Amino acid sequence: MKSRIEQKYSNLRFLIRESDGYKLKFALLKDNLNNASNIQLSYTVNNVVKTERVLLGAPDSGGTGFRQLIIPN
């Protein structure tokens, strides 16, 4: 498996080589947003590739003292 890391717009993007070229798997984002992480993930739903920023759940949403990490539908 081959991989590639590239910098684009001050973000770091991590790509994995597949049969039809390099595909984005996740990114570390420079900009800070309220209730969001600086991580963006790529995932597949019904054969459609989506890329979304990981958001933070409400306080204690993951149990007392923890927050859930949320990927929007």
Tab-separated table of C-alpha atoms in Angstrom:
chain	number	residue	atom	x	y	z
A	1	MET	CA	0.000	0.000	0.000
A	2	LYS	CA	1.310	3.419	-0.923
A	3	SER	CA	0.324	6.638	0.776
A	4	ARG	CA	0.901	10.319	0.339
A	5	ILE	CA	0.736	13.352	2.628
A	6	GLU	CA	0.186	16.741	1.065
A	7	GLN	CA	-0.314	20.261	2.326
A	8	LYS	CA	-3.222	22.168	0.802
A	9	TYR	CA	-4.509	25.527	2.080
A	10	SER	CA	-2.535	25.067	5.347
A	11	ASN	CA	-4.260	21.709	5.955
A	12	LEU	CA	-2.516	18.323	5.938
A	13	ARG	CA	-4.232	15.708	3.766
A	14	PHE	CA	-3.517	11.968	4.029
A	15	LEU	CA	-4.177	9.939	0.898
A	16	ILE	CA	-3.983	6.210	0.140
A	17	ARG	CA	-3.334	4.849	-3.351
A	18	GLU	CA	-6.161	2.762	-4.793
A	19	SER	CA	-6.566	1.206	-8.227
A	20	ASP	CA	-7.877	4.453	-9.719
A	21	GLY	CA	-5.477	6.871	-8.008
A	22	TYR	CA	-4.854	8.443	-4.613
A	23	LYS	CA	-7.958	8.900	-2.417
A	24	LEU	CA	-8.332	11.230	0.566
A	25	LYS	CA	-8.778	9.266	3.802
A	26	PHE	CA	-8.450	11.998	6.427
A	27	ALA	CA	-7.182	15.517	6.912
A	28	LEU	CA	-5.902	17.666	9.756
A	29	LEU	CA	-7.489	21.085	9.394
A	30	LYS	CA	-5.918	24.384	10.415
A	31	ASP	CA	-9.083	26.368	11.171
A	32	ASN	CA	-10.682	25.987	14.601
A	33	LEU	CA	-14.476	25.854	14.725
A	34	ASN	CA	-16.716	25.911	17.769
A	35	ASN	CA	-17.830	22.368	18.779
A	36	ALA	CA	-15.774	20.734	16.036
A	37	SER	CA	-12.468	18.899	15.858
A	38	ASN	CA	-9.678	19.674	13.425
A	39	ILE	CA	-10.110	16.209	11.878
A	40	GLN	CA	-11.912	15.472	8.623
A	41	LEU	CA	-12.701	11.846	7.678
A	42	SER	CA	-13.592	10.176	4.413
A	43	TYR	CA	-16.137	7.335	4.485
A	44	THR	CA	-18.459	5.479	2.106
A	45	VAL	CA	-22.261	5.193	2.384
A	46	ASN	CA	-24.252	3.360	-0.328
A	47	ASN	CA	-21.163	3.405	-2.592
A	48	VAL	CA	-20.896	7.201	-2.306
A	49	VAL	CA	-17.685	8.611	-0.815
A	50	LYS	CA	-18.293	11.450	1.633
A	51	THR	CA	-15.879	13.662	3.552
A	52	GLU	CA	-17.010	15.361	6.756
A	53	ARG	CA	-15.451	17.186	9.672
A	54	VAL	CA	-15.728	15.370	13.007
A	55	LEU	CA	-17.925	17.382	15.374
A	56	LEU	CA	-18.064	17.333	19.173
A	57	GLY	CA	-21.222	16.217	20.967
A	58	ALA	CA	-22.789	17.923	23.950
A	59	PRO	CA	-21.043	17.685	27.334
A	60	ASP	CA	-21.503	14.227	28.876
A	61	SER	CA	-23.013	12.861	25.606
A	62	GLY	CA	-20.436	10.065	25.741
A	63	GLY	CA	-20.967	9.403	29.459
A	64	THR	CA	-20.098	11.493	32.485
A	65	GLY	CA	-17.038	13.594	31.702
A	66	PHE	CA	-16.922	12.611	28.016
A	67	ARG	CA	-18.202	13.962	24.690
A	68	GLN	CA	-19.201	11.908	21.660
A	69	LEU	CA	-17.473	12.484	18.345
A	70	ILE	CA	-20.066	12.985	15.613
A	71	ILE	CA	-19.925	12.599	11.845
A	72	PRO	CA	-22.991	14.250	10.245
A	73	ASN	CA	-25.219	12.099	7.996
